[in-house]
Amino acid sequence: MQRSRYLRRIIEQFKTGIVLYLFTFLMIRQLLFSGLCCIGLLTTAKAQMEEYYRPYKHPKAIFLTHPDLVRSDSHWYIGLEGGGKWNGAVLSDNLNGLLSNQSGYTDGYAGAHVGYSHNLRWAIESGYIRNPSNAWLQVRAVQPFRVRINDLQHSIPVRFKWRLFRMGIVQKQSGVYIGGGLLWTPTRKREEPYQFQLAGLTRSAGSHLPPDTVLVESQSFTSGRAKLELEGSLEFVGRVGRHLELVAYGRVHYAGASALRSEAQFYLNQVLDATSSLTLRPVSYQFGVAIRYLYGMRRNYHSRFEE
């Protein structure tokens, strides 16, 4: 009897222990699940807060290159120029030392021009030039004097220029240009701007003969021939602003004929003894600077496959 009670008590205690174990296991699992859920909620909330309060950054610009597109940069321009013009002259005979010449002379000149530049590659221009020509003749007398033979004309240039290369990577709109063209002088005609006559006596040292009479006559005139001249040029074009350019240039002109001549005759005892001719060289040089204003600027893009 007592033995059976003891067994029933043990069985009841075993059942109670199993129930307590299962209850404890379920509670622990519930607590773990609730903790994991809380941690997940906190992590999500923190990520949302960081995303909300994160400072906005502007996206970087991305330029898509199109190698088939070509930029065309064309414009009109008007400019003023000024500098010097060099002329040379040749004397055929000095008439026994009575005459001498200045081999070269530089005179100032000025002009204006208007032109069109296409894509910064080639340009064509025309305008006006105040075009002087000078020659100097030195006359040896009791009182030596100089004779300046001047011919001031007005010329119209027509030039075509081609860019040789650009100046650097940054200054892409500056460069060196080579050009050629014509210089037309419609006002040039035959004239006699200056003439003089020099008379005197001469006798050799120690001579007892009567003195000889000496007469020098000189006529200076423009030939009227060099109305059309060939021109070659070299220019450095520097862009100093959106609508402003500075230009340094050098030009050479070839006329094919002399624009100025001076003929002199030497008479000894009223007999023609010698002649002399002073001629202007057909080649002249110009050098100077110009300032240009750009207008009518056009910039567009086109495909090279359309060319």
PDB file of C-alpha atoms in Angstrom:
ATOM      1  CA  MET A   1       0.000   0.000   0.000  1.00  0.00           C
ATOM      2  CA  GLN A   2       2.667   2.434   0.988  1.00  0.00           C
ATOM      3  CA  ARG A   3       4.722   1.361  -1.977  1.00  0.00           C
ATOM      4  CA  SER A   4       1.997   2.186  -4.466  1.00  0.00           C
ATOM      5  CA  ARG A   5       1.550   5.664  -2.946  1.00  0.00           C
ATOM      6  CA  TYR A   6       5.195   6.297  -3.294  1.00  0.00           C
ATOM      7  CA  LEU A   7       5.110   5.414  -6.967  1.00  0.00           C
ATOM      8  CA  ARG A   8       2.093   7.671  -7.638  1.00  0.00           C
ATOM      9  CA  ARG A   9       3.865  10.575  -5.949  1.00  0.00           C
ATOM     10  CA  ILE A  10       6.972  10.052  -8.079  1.00  0.00           C
ATOM     11  CA  ILE A  11       4.868   9.951 -11.249  1.00  0.00           C
ATOM     12  CA  GLU A  12       3.042  13.163 -10.291  1.00  0.00           C
ATOM     13  CA  GLN A  13       6.338  14.958  -9.556  1.00  0.00           C
ATOM     14  CA  PHE A  14       7.709  13.777 -12.916  1.00  0.00           C
ATOM     15  CA  LYS A  15       4.672  15.143 -14.721  1.00  0.00           C
ATOM     16  CA  THR A  16       4.957  18.438 -12.893  1.00  0.00           C
ATOM     17  CA  GLY A  17       8.673  18.717 -13.852  1.00  0.00           C
ATOM     18  CA  ILE A  18       7.930  18.015 -17.491  1.00  0.00           C
ATOM     19  CA  VAL A  19       5.222  20.669 -17.541  1.00  0.00           C
ATOM     20  CA  LEU A  20       7.557  23.222 -15.895  1.00  0.00           C
ATOM     21  CA  TYR A  21      10.345  22.384 -18.398  1.00  0.00           C
ATOM     22  CA  LEU A  22       8.059  22.798 -21.384  1.00  0.00           C
ATOM     23  CA  PHE A  23       6.717  26.105 -20.020  1.00  0.00           C
ATOM     24  CA  THR A  24      10.229  27.418 -19.417  1.00  0.00           C
ATOM     25  CA  PHE A  25      11.344  26.385 -22.942  1.00  0.00           C
ATOM     26  CA  LEU A  26       8.383  28.109 -24.532  1.00  0.00           C
ATOM     27  CA  MET A  27       8.976  31.316 -22.548  1.00  0.00           C
ATOM     28  CA  ILE A  28      12.669  31.427 -23.490  1.00  0.00           C
ATOM     29  CA  ARG A  29      11.843  30.895 -27.179  1.00  0.00           C
ATOM     30  CA  GLN A  30       9.246  33.663 -27.063  1.00  0.00           C
ATOM     31  CA  LEU A  31      11.710  36.036 -25.431  1.00  0.00           C
ATOM     32  CA  LEU A  32      14.395  35.253 -28.063  1.00  0.00           C
ATOM     33  CA  PHE A  33      11.947  35.803 -30.914  1.00  0.00           C
ATOM     34  CA  SER A  34      10.761  39.094 -29.411  1.00  0.00           C
ATOM     35  CA  GLY A  35      14.380  40.264 -28.968  1.00  0.00           C
ATOM     36  CA  LEU A  36      15.261  39.482 -32.580  1.00  0.00           C
ATOM     37  CA  CYS A  37      12.194  41.359 -33.782  1.00  0.00           C
ATOM     38  CA  CYS A  38      13.150  44.397 -31.693  1.00  0.00           C
ATOM     39  CA  ILE A  39      16.715  44.382 -33.019  1.00  0.00           C
ATOM     40  CA  GLY A  40      15.398  44.192 -36.621  1.00  0.00           C
ATOM     41  CA  LEU A  41      13.011  47.080 -36.036  1.00  0.00           C
ATOM     42  CA  LEU A  42      15.759  49.233 -34.476  1.00  0.00           C
ATOM     43  CA  THR A  43      18.161  48.547 -37.389  1.00  0.00           C
ATOM     44  CA  THR A  44      15.513  49.418 -39.980  1.00  0.00           C
ATOM     45  CA  ALA A  45      14.549  52.604 -38.168  1.00  0.00           C
ATOM     46  CA  LYS A  46      18.196  53.703 -37.900  1.00  0.00           C
ATOM     47  CA  ALA A  47      18.772  53.070 -41.616  1.00  0.00           C
ATOM     48  CA  GLN A  48      15.670  55.089 -42.502  1.00  0.00           C
ATOM     49  CA  MET A  49      16.765  57.968 -40.265  1.00  0.00           C
ATOM     50  CA  GLU A  50      20.242  58.019 -41.799  1.00  0.00           C
ATOM     51  CA  GLU A  51      18.738  57.989 -45.284  1.00  0.00           C
ATOM     52  CA  TYR A  52      16.364  60.817 -44.374  1.00  0.00           C
ATOM     53  CA  TYR A  53      19.002  63.069 -42.810  1.00  0.00           C
ATOM     54  CA  ARG A  54      21.748  62.325 -45.367  1.00  0.00           C
ATOM     55  CA  PRO A  55      22.781  65.572 -47.208  1.00  0.00           C
ATOM     56  CA  TYR A  56      21.774  65.717 -50.862  1.00  0.00           C
ATOM     57  CA  LYS A  57      24.622  65.568 -53.333  1.00  0.00           C
ATOM     58  CA  HIS A  58      24.259  66.931 -56.844  1.00  0.00           C
ATOM     59  CA  PRO A  59      25.031  64.279 -59.413  1.00  0.00           C
ATOM     60  CA  LYS A  60      28.160  64.835 -61.420  1.00  0.00           C
ATOM     61  CA  ALA A  61      27.697  65.966 -64.990  1.00  0.00           C
ATOM     62  CA  ILE A  62      28.564  63.325 -67.511  1.00  0.00           C
ATOM     63  CA  PHE A  63      29.511  64.518 -70.972  1.00  0.00           C
ATOM     64  CA  LEU A  64      28.901  62.022 -73.678  1.00  0.00           C
ATOM     65  CA  THR A  65      31.507  62.418 -76.420  1.00  0.00           C
ATOM     66  CA  HIS A  66      30.371  62.297 -80.002  1.00  0.00           C
ATOM     67  CA  PRO A  67      33.446  61.879 -82.201  1.00  0.00           C
ATOM     68  CA  ASP A  68      31.357  62.266 -85.337  1.00  0.00           C
ATOM     69  CA  LEU A  69      30.333  65.865 -84.440  1.00  0.00           C
ATOM     70  CA  VAL A  70      32.404  68.815 -85.678  1.00  0.00           C
ATOM     71  CA  ARG A  71      32.125  72.357 -84.302  1.00  0.00           C
ATOM     72  CA  SER A  72      31.988  75.163 -86.855  1.00  0.00           C
ATOM     73  CA  ASP A  73      33.073  78.617 -85.610  1.00  0.00           C
ATOM     74  CA  SER A  74      32.649  81.356 -88.226  1.00  0.00           C
ATOM     75  CA  HIS A  75      32.417  85.140 -87.942  1.00  0.00           C
ATOM     76  CA  TRP A  76      32.814  88.497 -89.686  1.00  0.00           C
ATOM     77  CA  TYR A  77      35.375  91.049 -88.565  1.00  0.00           C
ATOM     78  CA  ILE A  78      36.338  94.667 -89.163  1.00  0.00           C
ATOM     79  CA  GLY A  79      39.717  96.138 -88.250  1.00  0.00           C
ATOM     80  CA  LEU A  80      42.188  99.013 -88.323  1.00  0.00           C
ATOM     81  CA  GLU A  81      45.874  98.542 -89.087  1.00  0.00           C
ATOM     82  CA  GLY A  82      49.020 100.619 -89.130  1.00  0.00           C
ATOM     83  CA  GLY A  83      52.777 100.233 -89.403  1.00  0.00           C
ATOM     84  CA  GLY A  84      55.672 100.881 -91.725  1.00  0.00           C
ATOM     85  CA  LYS A  85      56.414 100.326 -95.402  1.00  0.00           C
ATOM     86  CA  TRP A  86      59.958  99.827 -96.672  1.00  0.00           C
ATOM     87  CA  ASN A  87      61.020 100.749-100.211  1.00  0.00           C
ATOM     88  CA  GLY A  88      64.412 100.323-101.803  1.00  0.00           C
ATOM     89  CA  ALA A  89      65.903 102.232-104.743  1.00  0.00           C
ATOM     90  CA  VAL A  90      68.763 101.687-107.211  1.00  0.00           C
ATOM     91  CA  LEU A  91      70.926 104.403-108.827  1.00  0.00           C
ATOM     92  CA  SER A  92      72.501 103.441-112.158  1.00  0.00           C
ATOM     93  CA  ASP A  93      75.213 106.181-112.286  1.00  0.00           C
ATOM     94  CA  ASN A  94      76.374 108.859-109.840  1.00  0.00           C
ATOM     95  CA  LEU A  95      77.401 111.330-112.601  1.00  0.00           C
ATOM     96  CA  ASN A  96      81.002 111.757-111.470  1.00  0.00           C
ATOM     97  CA  GLY A  97      79.985 111.886-107.804  1.00  0.00           C
ATOM     98  CA  LEU A  98      77.299 114.526-108.171  1.00  0.00           C
ATOM     99  CA  LEU A  99      74.443 112.182-107.222  1.00  0.00           C
ATOM    100  CA  SER A 100      73.915 109.532-104.566  1.00  0.00           C
ATOM    101  CA  ASN A 101      70.856 107.758-103.232  1.00  0.00           C
ATOM    102  CA  GLN A 102      69.491 106.256-100.058  1.00  0.00           C
ATOM    103  CA  SER A 103      69.256 102.506-100.557  1.00  0.00           C
ATOM    104  CA  GLY A 104      66.090 102.123 -98.451  1.00  0.00           C
ATOM    105  CA  TYR A 105      63.448 104.216 -96.752  1.00  0.00           C
ATOM    106  CA  THR A 106      60.640 103.372 -94.335  1.00  0.00           C
ATOM    107  CA  ASP A 107      57.447 105.401 -94.312  1.00  0.00           C
ATOM    108  CA  GLY A 108      54.322 105.053 -92.190  1.00  0.00           C
ATOM    109  CA  TYR A 109      51.049 103.827 -93.572  1.00  0.00           C
ATOM    110  CA  ALA A 110      47.564 102.964 -92.324  1.00  0.00           C
ATOM    111  CA  GLY A 111      44.511 101.098 -93.496  1.00  0.00           C
ATOM    112  CA  ALA A 112      41.217  99.427 -92.685  1.00  0.00           C
ATOM    113  CA  HIS A 113      39.811  96.060 -93.646  1.00  0.00           C
ATOM    114  CA  VAL A 114      36.727  93.850 -93.397  1.00  0.00           C
ATOM    115  CA  GLY A 115      36.711  90.079 -93.722  1.00  0.00           C
ATOM    116  CA  TYR A 116      35.047  86.747 -93.102  1.00  0.00           C
ATOM    117  CA  SER A 117      36.615  83.823 -91.220  1.00  0.00           C
ATOM    118  CA  HIS A 118      35.249  80.322 -91.752  1.00  0.00           C
ATOM    119  CA  ASN A 119      35.676  77.799 -88.938  1.00  0.00           C
ATOM    120  CA  LEU A 120      38.949  79.501 -87.866  1.00  0.00           C
ATOM    121  CA  ARG A 121      40.633  77.753 -90.809  1.00  0.00           C
ATOM    122  CA  TRP A 122      40.568  80.206 -93.700  1.00  0.00           C
ATOM    123  CA  ALA A 123      39.582  83.830 -94.198  1.00  0.00           C
ATOM    124  CA  ILE A 124      39.045  86.282 -97.020  1.00  0.00           C
ATOM    125  CA  GLU A 125      39.267  90.058 -96.635  1.00  0.00           C
ATOM    126  CA  SER A 126      39.452  93.360 -98.461  1.00  0.00           C
ATOM    127  CA  GLY A 127      39.749  97.008 -97.486  1.00  0.00           C
ATOM    128  CA  TYR A 128      41.711 100.213 -98.008  1.00  0.00           C
ATOM    129  CA  ILE A 129      45.413 101.071 -97.641  1.00  0.00           C
ATOM    130  CA  ARG A 130      47.113 104.462 -97.654  1.00  0.00           C
ATOM    131  CA  ASN A 131      50.036 103.379 -99.830  1.00  0.00           C
ATOM    132  CA  PRO A 132      53.100 105.685 -99.970  1.00  0.00           C
ATOM    133  CA  SER A 133      56.239 105.141-102.075  1.00  0.00           C
ATOM    134  CA  ASN A 134      59.445 107.123-101.507  1.00  0.00           C
ATOM    135  CA  ALA A 135      62.895 107.517-102.999  1.00  0.00           C
ATOM    136  CA  TRP A 136      65.696 109.892-101.914  1.00  0.00           C
ATOM    137  CA  LEU A 137      68.305 111.528-104.121  1.00  0.00           C
ATOM    138  CA  GLN A 138      71.333 113.321-102.645  1.00  0.00           C
ATOM    139  CA  VAL A 139      72.806 116.118-104.812  1.00  0.00           C
ATOM    140  CA  ARG A 140      76.338 117.283-104.123  1.00  0.00           C
ATOM    141  CA  ALA A 141      76.712 121.009-104.797  1.00  0.00           C
ATOM    142  CA  VAL A 142      78.140 124.093-103.075  1.00  0.00           C
ATOM    143  CA  GLN A 143      75.239 123.616-100.688  1.00  0.00           C
ATOM    144  CA  PRO A 144      74.251 119.914-100.859  1.00  0.00           C
ATOM    145  CA  PHE A 145      70.545 119.159-100.790  1.00  0.00           C
ATOM    146  CA  ARG A 146      68.279 116.133-100.837  1.00  0.00           C
ATOM    147  CA  VAL A 147      65.376 115.467-103.163  1.00  0.00           C
ATOM    148  CA  ARG A 148      62.516 113.342-101.905  1.00  0.00           C
ATOM    149  CA  ILE A 149      60.443 111.717-104.609  1.00  0.00           C
ATOM    150  CA  ASN A 150      57.116 110.797-103.068  1.00  0.00           C
ATOM    151  CA  ASP A 151      54.122 109.021-104.521  1.00  0.00           C
ATOM    152  CA  LEU A 152      51.096 108.697-102.231  1.00  0.00           C
ATOM    153  CA  GLN A 153      48.477 106.344-103.599  1.00  0.00           C
ATOM    154  CA  HIS A 154      45.318 104.646-102.347  1.00  0.00           C
ATOM    155  CA  SER A 155      45.115 100.883-102.782  1.00  0.00           C
ATOM    156  CA  ILE A 156      42.537  98.116-102.383  1.00  0.00           C
ATOM    157  CA  PRO A 157      43.794  94.711-101.184  1.00  0.00           C
ATOM    158  CA  VAL A 158      42.086  91.371-101.735  1.00  0.00           C
ATOM    159  CA  ARG A 159      43.553  88.584 -99.570  1.00  0.00           C
ATOM    160  CA  PHE A 160      42.951  84.921 -98.909  1.00  0.00           C
ATOM    161  CA  LYS A 161      44.472  83.457 -95.729  1.00  0.00           C
ATOM    162  CA  TRP A 162      44.876  79.915 -94.467  1.00  0.00           C
ATOM    163  CA  ARG A 163      45.680  78.882 -90.899  1.00  0.00           C
ATOM    164  CA  LEU A 164      48.955  76.995 -90.524  1.00  0.00           C
ATOM    165  CA  PHE A 165      48.522  75.935 -86.889  1.00  0.00           C
ATOM    166  CA  ARG A 166      46.918  76.929 -83.598  1.00  0.00           C
ATOM    167  CA  MET A 167      48.820  78.468 -80.713  1.00  0.00           C
ATOM    168  CA  GLY A 168      48.661  76.053 -77.762  1.00  0.00           C
ATOM    169  CA  ILE A 169      45.834  74.001 -76.269  1.00  0.00           C
ATOM    170  CA  VAL A 170      44.142  76.722 -74.210  1.00  0.00           C
ATOM    171  CA  GLN A 171      44.262  79.487 -76.827  1.00  0.00           C
ATOM    172  CA  LYS A 172      42.589  77.425 -79.524  1.00  0.00           C
ATOM    173  CA  GLN A 173      41.212  80.532 -81.230  1.00  0.00           C
ATOM    174  CA  SER A 174      44.694  82.012 -81.802  1.00  0.00           C
ATOM    175  CA  GLY A 175      46.995  80.914 -84.576  1.00  0.00           C
ATOM    176  CA  VAL A 176      49.418  81.670 -87.389  1.00  0.00           C
ATOM    177  CA  TYR A 177      48.062  82.338 -90.875  1.00  0.00           C
ATOM    178  CA  ILE A 178      49.747  82.466 -94.270  1.00  0.00           C
ATOM    179  CA  GLY A 179      48.094  84.383 -97.073  1.00  0.00           C
ATOM    180  CA  GLY A 180      48.252  85.600-100.618  1.00  0.00           C
ATOM    181  CA  GLY A 181      46.394  88.056-102.801  1.00  0.00           C
ATOM    182  CA  LEU A 182      46.473  91.157-104.945  1.00  0.00           C
ATOM    183  CA  LEU A 183      46.948  94.878-104.264  1.00  0.00           C
ATOM    184  CA  TRP A 184      45.136  97.106-106.744  1.00  0.00           C
ATOM    185  CA  THR A 185      46.018 100.810-107.032  1.00  0.00           C
ATOM    186  CA  PRO A 186      43.524 102.422-109.411  1.00  0.00           C
ATOM    187  CA  THR A 187      44.732 105.974-108.657  1.00  0.00           C
ATOM    188  CA  ARG A 188      48.263 105.381-109.937  1.00  0.00           C
ATOM    189  CA  LYS A 189      49.062 107.209-113.207  1.00  0.00           C
ATOM    190  CA  ARG A 190      52.019 108.849-114.902  1.00  0.00           C
ATOM    191  CA  GLU A 191      52.916 112.185-113.309  1.00  0.00           C
ATOM    192  CA  GLU A 192      55.983 114.376-112.861  1.00  0.00           C
ATOM    193  CA  PRO A 193      55.984 115.293-109.180  1.00  0.00           C
ATOM    194  CA  TYR A 194      59.423 116.917-109.048  1.00  0.00           C
ATOM    195  CA  GLN A 195      62.166 118.276-111.319  1.00  0.00           C
ATOM    196  CA  PHE A 196      65.245 120.411-110.835  1.00  0.00           C
ATOM    197  CA  GLN A 197      68.129 121.919-112.823  1.00  0.00           C
ATOM    198  CA  LEU A 198      71.655 122.474-111.540  1.00  0.00           C
ATOM    199  CA  ALA A 199      74.208 124.621-113.445  1.00  0.00           C
ATOM    200  CA  GLY A 200      77.807 125.509-112.666  1.00  0.00           C
ATOM    201  CA  LEU A 201      81.419 125.715-113.735  1.00  0.00           C
ATOM    202  CA  THR A 202      84.258 123.257-113.276  1.00  0.00           C
ATOM    203  CA  ARG A 203      87.960 123.276-113.995  1.00  0.00           C
ATOM    204  CA  SER A 204      90.705 120.825-113.262  1.00  0.00           C
ATOM    205  CA  ALA A 205      93.259 121.845-110.641  1.00  0.00           C
ATOM    206  CA  GLY A 206      96.323 123.530-112.145  1.00  0.00           C
ATOM    207  CA  SER A 207      94.684 123.969-115.540  1.00  0.00           C
ATOM    208  CA  HIS A 208      95.017 127.301-117.343  1.00  0.00           C
ATOM    209  CA  LEU A 209      92.169 126.559-119.716  1.00  0.00           C
ATOM    210  CA  PRO A 210      88.811 128.315-119.416  1.00  0.00           C
ATOM    211  CA  PRO A 211      86.372 126.552-117.027  1.00  0.00           C
ATOM    212  CA  ASP A 212      83.884 124.067-118.373  1.00  0.00           C
ATOM    213  CA  THR A 213      80.168 124.626-118.035  1.00  0.00           C
ATOM    214  CA  VAL A 214      78.222 121.923-116.221  1.00  0.00           C
ATOM    215  CA  LEU A 215      74.477 121.384-116.354  1.00  0.00           C
ATOM    216  CA  VAL A 216      72.469 118.666-114.578  1.00  0.00           C
ATOM    217  CA  GLU A 217      68.795 118.264-115.359  1.00  0.00           C
ATOM    218  CA  SER A 218      66.563 115.847-113.425  1.00  0.00           C
ATOM    219  CA  GLN A 219      62.955 114.793-113.936  1.00  0.00           C
ATOM    220  CA  SER A 220      61.183 112.555-111.435  1.00  0.00           C
ATOM    221  CA  PHE A 221      57.910 110.906-112.330  1.00  0.00           C
ATOM    222  CA  THR A 222      55.574 108.066-111.497  1.00  0.00           C
ATOM    223  CA  SER A 223      55.527 105.415-114.175  1.00  0.00           C
ATOM    224  CA  GLY A 224      51.834 104.597-113.829  1.00  0.00           C
ATOM    225  CA  ARG A 225      52.580 100.902-114.360  1.00  0.00           C
ATOM    226  CA  ALA A 226      52.467  99.215-110.966  1.00  0.00           C
ATOM    227  CA  LYS A 227      48.685  99.258-110.596  1.00  0.00           C
ATOM    228  CA  LEU A 228      48.481  95.575-109.707  1.00  0.00           C
ATOM    229  CA  GLU A 229      50.842  93.939-107.209  1.00  0.00           C
ATOM    230  CA  LEU A 230      51.135  90.414-105.870  1.00  0.00           C
ATOM    231  CA  GLU A 231      51.014  90.054-102.094  1.00  0.00           C
ATOM    232  CA  GLY A 232      52.214  87.427 -99.644  1.00  0.00           C
ATOM    233  CA  SER A 233      51.607  87.684 -95.910  1.00  0.00           C
ATOM    234  CA  LEU A 234      52.280  86.032 -92.577  1.00  0.00           C
ATOM    235  CA  GLU A 235      50.056  86.852 -89.586  1.00  0.00           C
ATOM    236  CA  PHE A 236      49.888  86.000 -85.896  1.00  0.00           C
ATOM    237  CA  VAL A 237      46.295  86.326 -84.710  1.00  0.00           C
ATOM    238  CA  GLY A 238      45.732  86.446 -80.940  1.00  0.00           C
ATOM    239  CA  ARG A 239      42.208  86.312 -79.472  1.00  0.00           C
ATOM    240  CA  VAL A 240      42.133  88.619 -76.425  1.00  0.00           C
ATOM    241  CA  GLY A 241      38.368  88.648 -75.852  1.00  0.00           C
ATOM    242  CA  ARG A 242      35.125  87.264 -77.146  1.00  0.00           C
ATOM    243  CA  HIS A 243      34.867  90.009 -79.785  1.00  0.00           C
ATOM    244  CA  LEU A 244      38.454  91.306 -79.986  1.00  0.00           C
ATOM    245  CA  GLU A 245      41.628  90.179 -81.762  1.00  0.00           C
ATOM    246  CA  LEU A 246      45.151  91.602 -81.965  1.00  0.00           C
ATOM    247  CA  VAL A 247      47.190  90.861 -85.077  1.00  0.00           C
ATOM    248  CA  ALA A 248      50.890  91.218 -85.848  1.00  0.00           C
ATOM    249  CA  TYR A 249      51.749  90.801 -89.518  1.00  0.00           C
ATOM    250  CA  GLY A 250      54.373  91.096 -92.215  1.00  0.00           C
ATOM    251  CA  ARG A 251      53.671  91.443 -95.945  1.00  0.00           C
ATOM    252  CA  VAL A 252      55.685  91.537 -99.134  1.00  0.00           C
ATOM    253  CA  HIS A 253      54.513  93.092-102.412  1.00  0.00           C
ATOM    254  CA  TYR A 254      55.865  92.500-105.886  1.00  0.00           C
ATOM    255  CA  ALA A 255      54.863  95.022-108.563  1.00  0.00           C
ATOM    256  CA  GLY A 256      56.708  93.670-111.598  1.00  0.00           C
ATOM    257  CA  ALA A 257      57.657  97.255-112.557  1.00  0.00           C
ATOM    258  CA  SER A 258      59.016 100.343-110.868  1.00  0.00           C
ATOM    259  CA  ALA A 259      56.421 102.806-109.637  1.00  0.00           C
ATOM    260  CA  LEU A 260      58.893 105.742-109.362  1.00  0.00           C
ATOM    261  CA  ARG A 261      61.727 106.858-111.633  1.00  0.00           C
ATOM    262  CA  SER A 262      64.107 109.779-111.684  1.00  0.00           C
ATOM    263  CA  GLU A 263      66.075 110.494-114.869  1.00  0.00           C
ATOM    264  CA  ALA A 264      69.113 112.798-114.748  1.00  0.00           C
ATOM    265  CA  GLN A 265      71.263 114.115-117.652  1.00  0.00           C
ATOM    266  CA  PHE A 266      74.773 115.489-117.255  1.00  0.00           C
ATOM    267  CA  TYR A 267      75.828 118.122-119.855  1.00  0.00           C
ATOM    268  CA  LEU A 268      79.449 119.204-120.170  1.00  0.00           C
ATOM    269  CA  ASN A 269      79.879 122.340-122.320  1.00  0.00           C
ATOM    270  CA  GLN A 270      76.298 121.833-123.574  1.00  0.00           C
ATOM    271  CA  VAL A 271      77.098 118.311-124.741  1.00  0.00           C
ATOM    272  CA  LEU A 272      75.348 115.303-123.180  1.00  0.00           C
ATOM    273  CA  ASP A 273      78.082 113.434-121.335  1.00  0.00           C
ATOM    274  CA  ALA A 274      76.261 110.914-119.097  1.00  0.00           C
ATOM    275  CA  THR A 275      72.814 109.864-117.874  1.00  0.00           C
ATOM    276  CA  SER A 276      71.617 108.401-114.628  1.00  0.00           C
ATOM    277  CA  SER A 277      68.427 106.680-113.561  1.00  0.00           C
ATOM    278  CA  LEU A 278      67.042 106.219-110.052  1.00  0.00           C
ATOM    279  CA  THR A 279      64.386 103.508-109.956  1.00  0.00           C
ATOM    280  CA  LEU A 280      62.275 102.223-107.113  1.00  0.00           C
ATOM    281  CA  ARG A 281      62.630  98.504-106.492  1.00  0.00           C
ATOM    282  CA  PRO A 282      59.520  96.527-107.449  1.00  0.00           C
ATOM    283  CA  VAL A 283      59.578  94.685-104.113  1.00  0.00           C
ATOM    284  CA  SER A 284      58.327  96.439-100.966  1.00  0.00           C
ATOM    285  CA  TYR A 285      57.649  95.254 -97.418  1.00  0.00           C
ATOM    286  CA  GLN A 286      54.957  96.117 -94.898  1.00  0.00           C
ATOM    287  CA  PHE A 287      54.907  95.324 -91.198  1.00  0.00           C
ATOM    288  CA  GLY A 288      52.631  96.424 -88.389  1.00  0.00           C
ATOM    289  CA  VAL A 289      49.776  95.574 -86.038  1.00  0.00           C
ATOM    290  CA  ALA A 290      46.000  95.518 -86.374  1.00  0.00           C
ATOM    291  CA  ILE A 291      43.046  95.420 -84.016  1.00  0.00           C
ATOM    292  CA  ARG A 292      39.850  93.651 -85.052  1.00  0.00           C
ATOM    293  CA  TYR A 293      36.290  93.593 -83.801  1.00  0.00           C
ATOM    294  CA  LEU A 294      34.406  90.325 -84.364  1.00  0.00           C
ATOM    295  CA  TYR A 295      30.688  90.222 -85.078  1.00  0.00           C
ATOM    296  CA  GLY A 296      28.097  87.952 -86.650  1.00  0.00           C
ATOM    297  CA  MET A 297      29.549  84.969 -84.800  1.00  0.00           C
ATOM    298  CA  ARG A 298      28.032  81.575 -85.626  1.00  0.00           C
ATOM    299  CA  ARG A 299      28.723  78.365 -83.722  1.00  0.00           C
ATOM    300  CA  ASN A 300      27.011  75.154 -84.719  1.00  0.00           C
ATOM    301  CA  TYR A 301      27.679  71.449 -84.830  1.00  0.00           C
ATOM    302  CA  HIS A 302      27.330  69.066 -87.735  1.00  0.00           C
ATOM    303  CA  SER A 303      28.251  65.481 -88.416  1.00  0.00           C
ATOM    304  CA  ARG A 304      31.390  64.872 -90.397  1.00  0.00           C
ATOM    305  CA  PHE A 305      29.498  62.125 -92.203  1.00  0.00           C
ATOM    306  CA  GLU A 306      27.333  64.848 -93.768  1.00  0.00           C
ATOM    307  CA  GLU A 307      30.286  66.537 -95.394  1.00  0.00           C
TER     308      GLU A 307
END
